[in-house]
Structure formats: C-alpha cells, structure tokens
Amino acid sequence: MNSFLAAFLSLVTLVWALDLPPTPAGVALPWALRQHALHLTGLWSFSLLSLAILLATRPTWLERPLGGMDRLYRLHKCAGIVAIGFAALHWLVELSDDAIRALFGREGRLPKAHDTGLVEAMRDAAEGFGEWAIYALLAMLALTLWKRFPYRPWRQQHRIMPMLYVMLAMHAAFLAPTDYWAGTTGLLLAVLIAAGTASAVQSLAGRVGRARQVGGTIESVREPAPGLTEVVCRLDRGWRGHESGQFAFASFDRSEGAHPFTIARADRGDGRVTFQIKALGDYTRGLAARLRPGQPVTIEGPYGRFDHRRAARGSAQIWIAGGIGVTPFLAWLEALAAAPQDVPHADFYYCTPRRADDPFVPRLEALCAQLPTIRLHVLSADRDERLSARTLQGALPDGAAAEIWFCGPRHFADALRHGFRELGARRVRFHQEAFELR
Ligand SMILES: Cc1cc2nc3c(=O)[nH]c(=O)nc-3n(C[C@H](O)[C@H](O)[C@H](O)COP(=O)(O)OP(=O)(O)OC[C@H]3O[C@@H](n4cnc5c(N)ncnc54)[C@H](O)[C@@H]3O)c2cc1C
C-alpha cells in the first residue's frame, strides 16, 4: 500500500520537476522556495485526493492490479489521509509569508499576478473554496481517525466529499500557475481534474456500483446461533455469479443502505447467494428478527480477490479464520468439495470463542472430512487454545515458504504479522481479507 503511494507521489513529483520554470530574475531564494513548496504540496494533495475519489467509485478494473476491493478501499483511505496531511502543509506554506518577511525582508518577493474582471473574481472564489475545503477535510479526518464515532453518521458526513473535491478542483484549476498549462504538469492536472470530477459526479448522482447491482428476494432467514443470521437470497437475472471468497454489498433496507458481506457458499449457478451475518453493530444486531422471506433485496458485486489459487506453487498453505472470518473459507471448502482435483495441501486453523456451541464447527468438520489434504485445527479460546506466529512457524518444514490466507479480527492479524516479523520469517506471505472498509 505504502509503496504504491510512494511510487504514485514520485511520479507526480517527476512530472512537476520536468517542466519546472526557471526562477524569475531578482527573486530571492526564500521566496522562490516558498513558491515551489506551495505548488508541490498543492499538487501532491490534489493528486492523492483525485486518486482517493476515483477509488471510491469501486473501479473493478483496478481490483486485479491492486489485489481486491478491500485493499482498494484501504488504499482509498490511506490516499485520503495523506492528501489531507499535504493539504494542511500547503495551507501552512501559504501562511508562511509573514514569517519569511520577518526573517528575510520584503526584498526579492515574486511579482503579484494582476488579473482583472472575471478571472480575478474566479481566482478569489477559488482561494476561498480551497480554504473552506481544508477546514472541512481536517474535521473529516478527525472523525475518521476517531474510531468511536459511529459508522452511520460518519458515512452521512462522508457524502459531502465529492462536493469538497469539486471545490478543490476549481481551486487547482484557477490557482495553478498559468505556465503549467503549456507543459506536462498542466497535462497531469487536466487528467486528474477530469478523472476526479467524473468520479465525483458519479458519486453525487448515486451511480457508484450501479452496473453491478441486481435485485432479488430473501428466500430464507435463520438464526443458527444467538447473534448470527443466515440469509439466503434468490437473485434476478443479471447476477454474473461469484468466485468463492468474494463478497457483495447487500441492501435489505433502502434507508439503511448497503453493507458488505462475504458470500458464504460456493456458486452453484442457481442465482442464490448466502450470507452468514454476525451481530457486530447497530444494524446487524437483531437482524434475523427484522428480515422476512419474500422481502426485496439489492445485491451489488461480486468483489474481491481472496482466492487461495493465487498462491505460489510449492509453498505451504496456511488458512486462518477468526470467528465470522470463517465465511470465505466455507465458500472455498464447498467449491473444493465439488472439484477434488483442485484441492491443495493446507492447514486450516479455525479460531472460535467457544467450540461447544459454534454452529460452524460441525459444518467445517463435515466439509474437511471430504478433503483429506485440508487439515482442520479448531482452537477454542475458552479452553485457552491460542494461535501464534511461533506455533505456525514451528509447524512449517525448515526454511519452507508459506502463504497465509487470513480472515478475522484486525488485532489478531496484526499480532500474527508482528510475531512473524519478530521471528525474522522472511518467506511468509500474508493475504488478508479486511472486514473493515472505514
Ligand atoms: C469485505 C467485507 C466482508 C465482510 N463479510 C462479513 C461476513 O461475511 N459476515 C459478517 O458478519 N460481517 C462481514 N463483514 C463486516 C460487516 O460488513 C459489518 O460487521 C457490518 O457492516 C456492521 O454493520 P453495523 O451497522 O451492524 O455495525 P456498525 O457498528 O454500524 O459498524 C461497525 C463497523 O462495520 C463497518 N460497516 C458498517 N456499515 C458498513 C457499510 N455500510 N459499509 C461498509 N462497512 C460498514 C464499519 O467498519 C464500522 O466501523 C464484512 C466486511 C467487509 C468489509
């Protein structure tokens, strides 16, 4: 993620540096440096915001290069946070003229642009847009990082983002130096403004993901255990089917909007999808009591690239599910049971709070009984059975490369990654399906 953003920013910087105009005669170095810093921080911030808003439209063509929709969302979040950081820096550089004047004097300042009429009015307005948008972005960043702020109001306020983007696009278009437009930086800005504005309009018109939405009805609703809802939906024509391990956005209720859930069964080509939904918050709590067979649903997807077939040949496969993170593995196992020739050798660790009353354990045991090369290990937290990087490393043949496929709580994944780093395990690749988009 970080290396992608670093490469993206390096490219933007290179384009900017390629046609950097010479400093006009008589301009002192501190003022020239301030001007470059102002333009570069503005360009970094705006290009990252354009990337973030493009990613928010769920572009499926980027799933393959970026590794799946959940990673794309993480990149969206990361790009947005760094963009706001650069926007704040841009604003501080803008405010730095008093400090430069106090330290180095007025001599050698850049000559002021003298616009008139409409251009002057537009530039003044663009400056105001930029300033207000930065305040709004900083407020939004604070709410995003404050994890206790509830998801629903956060999502509502996040909807103003495309409006803010349009304001910032005007700021960039009217305040970028005029000579940019004759060179590569102008070309880059034009592409960013066009792609970003088109994405913002798509979001404002409520058209994100529209091409992948299909209607359907709820066929059955069960509560296999307290706090767990199983929903089977029958979809209308137009559903393109799914790969095991993929997820979809399900809207059971228009006013609530769409929630992402993994499709917990393999595709049988019958237009049915099954979700196993754990009560993890306001909406999912008590869901079984609110849903009824026959109720209309809208499903958008499928998305994601959580697929063990992407593993490198010859490496040991370790599958780890924590709690409700078992859902993609249920779909994998079902698909493999129907295609025994494709079954890999894998150690599958399912970590559950209480094995005794977990409805997934008998299902996993039944599926794995048909797949002798998948070794199921059920670890129950109430019996103090814990999984650690050391245990996993110890089970690997000496020096063997391993591919870990993980779906579960974030702190569990972080602990395992940290453990592998501490052990110096270099030949371990970690694939994680993130159950969090915010
Ligand atoms: C790729 C993916 C696959 C998932 N698969 C499953 C699954 O198979 N079974 C399961 O039980 N859970 C799954 N989840 C988690 C599930 O989406 C959330 O638990 C659910 O949306 C919580 O909603 P809530 O309103 O009850 O909780 P809240 O308390 O409102 O939210 C809790 C957290 O859930 C996430 N969330 C809430 N609403 C949305 C939304 N509309 N869009 C995106 N994220 C949201 C946010 O991170 C939020 O902080 C998956 C999540 C993702 C990203």
mmCIF file of C-alpha atoms and ligand atoms in Angstrom, residues 70 151-152 155 247 249 256-263 276-285 324 327-328 433-438, ligand 1:
data_model
loop_
_atom_site.group_PDB
_atom_site.id
_atom_site.type_symbol
_atom_site.label_atom_id
_atom_site.label_comp_id
_atom_site.label_asym_id
_atom_site.label_seq_id
_atom_site.Cartn_x
_atom_site.Cartn_y
_atom_site.Cartn_z
ATOM 1 C CA ASP A 70 -10.935 -4.430 0.275
ATOM 2 C CA TYR A 151 -20.283 4.490 11.359
ATOM 3 C CA ARG A 152 -23.701 5.739 10.194
ATOM 4 C CA ARG A 155 -20.922 7.768 6.340
ATOM 5 C CA PHE A 247 -18.095 -10.528 -1.126
ATOM 6 C CA PHE A 249 -22.844 -5.280 -0.782
ATOM 7 C CA GLU A 256 -30.011 1.714 5.803
ATOM 8 C CA GLY A 257 -28.048 1.320 2.573
ATOM 9 C CA ALA A 258 -25.600 -1.399 1.610
ATOM 10 C CA HIS A 259 -23.389 -3.463 3.943
ATOM 11 C CA PRO A 260 -20.550 -5.681 2.717
ATOM 12 C CA PHE A 261 -20.801 -9.418 3.470
ATOM 13 C CA THR A 262 -18.859 -12.382 2.149
ATOM 14 C CA ILE A 263 -20.869 -14.815 0.044
ATOM 15 C CA GLN A 276 -23.697 -15.530 7.460
ATOM 16 C CA ILE A 277 -24.006 -12.285 9.389
ATOM 17 C CA LYS A 278 -22.696 -11.718 12.872
ATOM 18 C CA ALA A 279 -24.233 -9.027 15.090
ATOM 19 C CA LEU A 280 -21.296 -6.641 15.172
ATOM 20 C CA GLY A 281 -23.115 -3.324 15.447
ATOM 21 C CA ASP A 282 -26.342 -1.309 15.376
ATOM 22 C CA TYR A 283 -27.725 -2.670 12.129
ATOM 23 C CA THR A 284 -26.604 -6.301 12.284
ATOM 24 C CA ARG A 285 -27.868 -6.679 15.880
ATOM 25 C CA ILE A 324 -17.100 -14.780 11.499
ATOM 26 C CA THR A 327 -17.247 -17.154 5.757
ATOM 27 C CA PRO A 328 -14.829 -17.068 2.770
ATOM 28 C CA GLU A 433 -9.375 -10.108 3.725
ATOM 29 C CA ALA A 434 -10.176 -6.894 5.568
ATOM 30 C CA PHE A 435 -13.624 -6.887 7.175
ATOM 31 C CA GLU A 436 -13.368 -3.122 7.679
ATOM 32 C CA LEU A 437 -13.720 -0.555 4.939
ATOM 33 C CA ARG A 438 -13.576 2.581 7.116
HETATM 34 C C1 LIG B 1 -15.153 -7.293 2.591
HETATM 35 C C2 LIG B 1 -16.013 -7.489 3.833
HETATM 36 C C3 LIG B 1 -16.640 -8.704 4.057
HETATM 37 C C4 LIG B 1 -17.415 -8.878 5.206
HETATM 38 N N1 LIG B 1 -18.028 -10.084 5.408
HETATM 39 C C5 LIG B 1 -18.776 -10.283 6.511
HETATM 40 C C6 LIG B 1 -19.447 -11.532 6.734
HETATM 41 O O1 LIG B 1 -19.387 -12.452 5.928
HETATM 42 N N2 LIG B 1 -20.170 -11.657 7.854
HETATM 43 C C7 LIG B 1 -20.270 -10.648 8.791
HETATM 44 O O2 LIG B 1 -20.930 -10.841 9.800
HETATM 45 N N3 LIG B 1 -19.638 -9.466 8.610
HETATM 46 C C8 LIG B 1 -18.902 -9.246 7.490
HETATM 47 N N4 LIG B 1 -18.296 -8.041 7.297
HETATM 48 C C9 LIG B 1 -18.456 -6.990 8.320
HETATM 49 C C10 LIG B 1 -19.801 -6.290 8.159
HETATM 50 O O3 LIG B 1 -19.834 -5.561 6.954
HETATM 51 C C11 LIG B 1 -20.048 -5.321 9.321
HETATM 52 O O4 LIG B 1 -19.973 -6.055 10.509
HETATM 53 C C12 LIG B 1 -21.401 -4.705 9.244
HETATM 54 O O5 LIG B 1 -21.499 -3.873 8.112
HETATM 55 C C13 LIG B 1 -21.621 -3.928 10.540
HETATM 56 O O6 LIG B 1 -22.734 -3.086 10.407
HETATM 57 P P1 LIG B 1 -23.479 -2.474 11.696
HETATM 58 O O7 LIG B 1 -24.257 -1.285 11.208
HETATM 59 O O8 LIG B 1 -24.213 -3.516 12.408
HETATM 60 O O9 LIG B 1 -22.298 -2.031 12.642
HETATM 61 P P2 LIG B 1 -21.748 -0.592 12.997
HETATM 62 O O10 LIG B 1 -21.471 -0.548 14.456
HETATM 63 O O11 LIG B 1 -22.580 0.486 12.442
HETATM 64 O O12 LIG B 1 -20.374 -0.652 12.214
HETATM 65 C C14 LIG B 1 -19.301 -1.459 12.655
HETATM 66 C C15 LIG B 1 -18.243 -1.410 11.554
HETATM 67 O O13 LIG B 1 -18.741 -2.118 10.406
HETATM 68 C C16 LIG B 1 -18.365 -1.468 9.205
HETATM 69 N N5 LIG B 1 -19.575 -1.063 8.463
HETATM 70 C C17 LIG B 1 -20.791 -0.751 8.947
HETATM 71 N N6 LIG B 1 -21.642 -0.444 7.977
HETATM 72 C C18 LIG B 1 -20.953 -0.524 6.825
HETATM 73 C C19 LIG B 1 -21.269 -0.299 5.459
HETATM 74 N N7 LIG B 1 -22.476 0.069 5.077
HETATM 75 N N8 LIG B 1 -20.289 -0.455 4.537
HETATM 76 C C20 LIG B 1 -19.048 -0.816 4.922
HETATM 77 N N9 LIG B 1 -18.689 -1.069 6.185
HETATM 78 C C21 LIG B 1 -19.620 -0.929 7.130
HETATM 79 C C22 LIG B 1 -17.536 -0.275 9.606
HETATM 80 O O14 LIG B 1 -16.162 -0.646 9.609
HETATM 81 C C23 LIG B 1 -17.956 0.001 11.014
HETATM 82 O O15 LIG B 1 -16.987 0.672 11.765
HETATM 83 C C24 LIG B 1 -17.548 -7.828 6.154
HETATM 84 C C25 LIG B 1 -16.925 -6.600 5.904
HETATM 85 C C26 LIG B 1 -16.178 -6.424 4.753
HETATM 86 C C27 LIG B 1 -15.529 -5.092 4.501
#
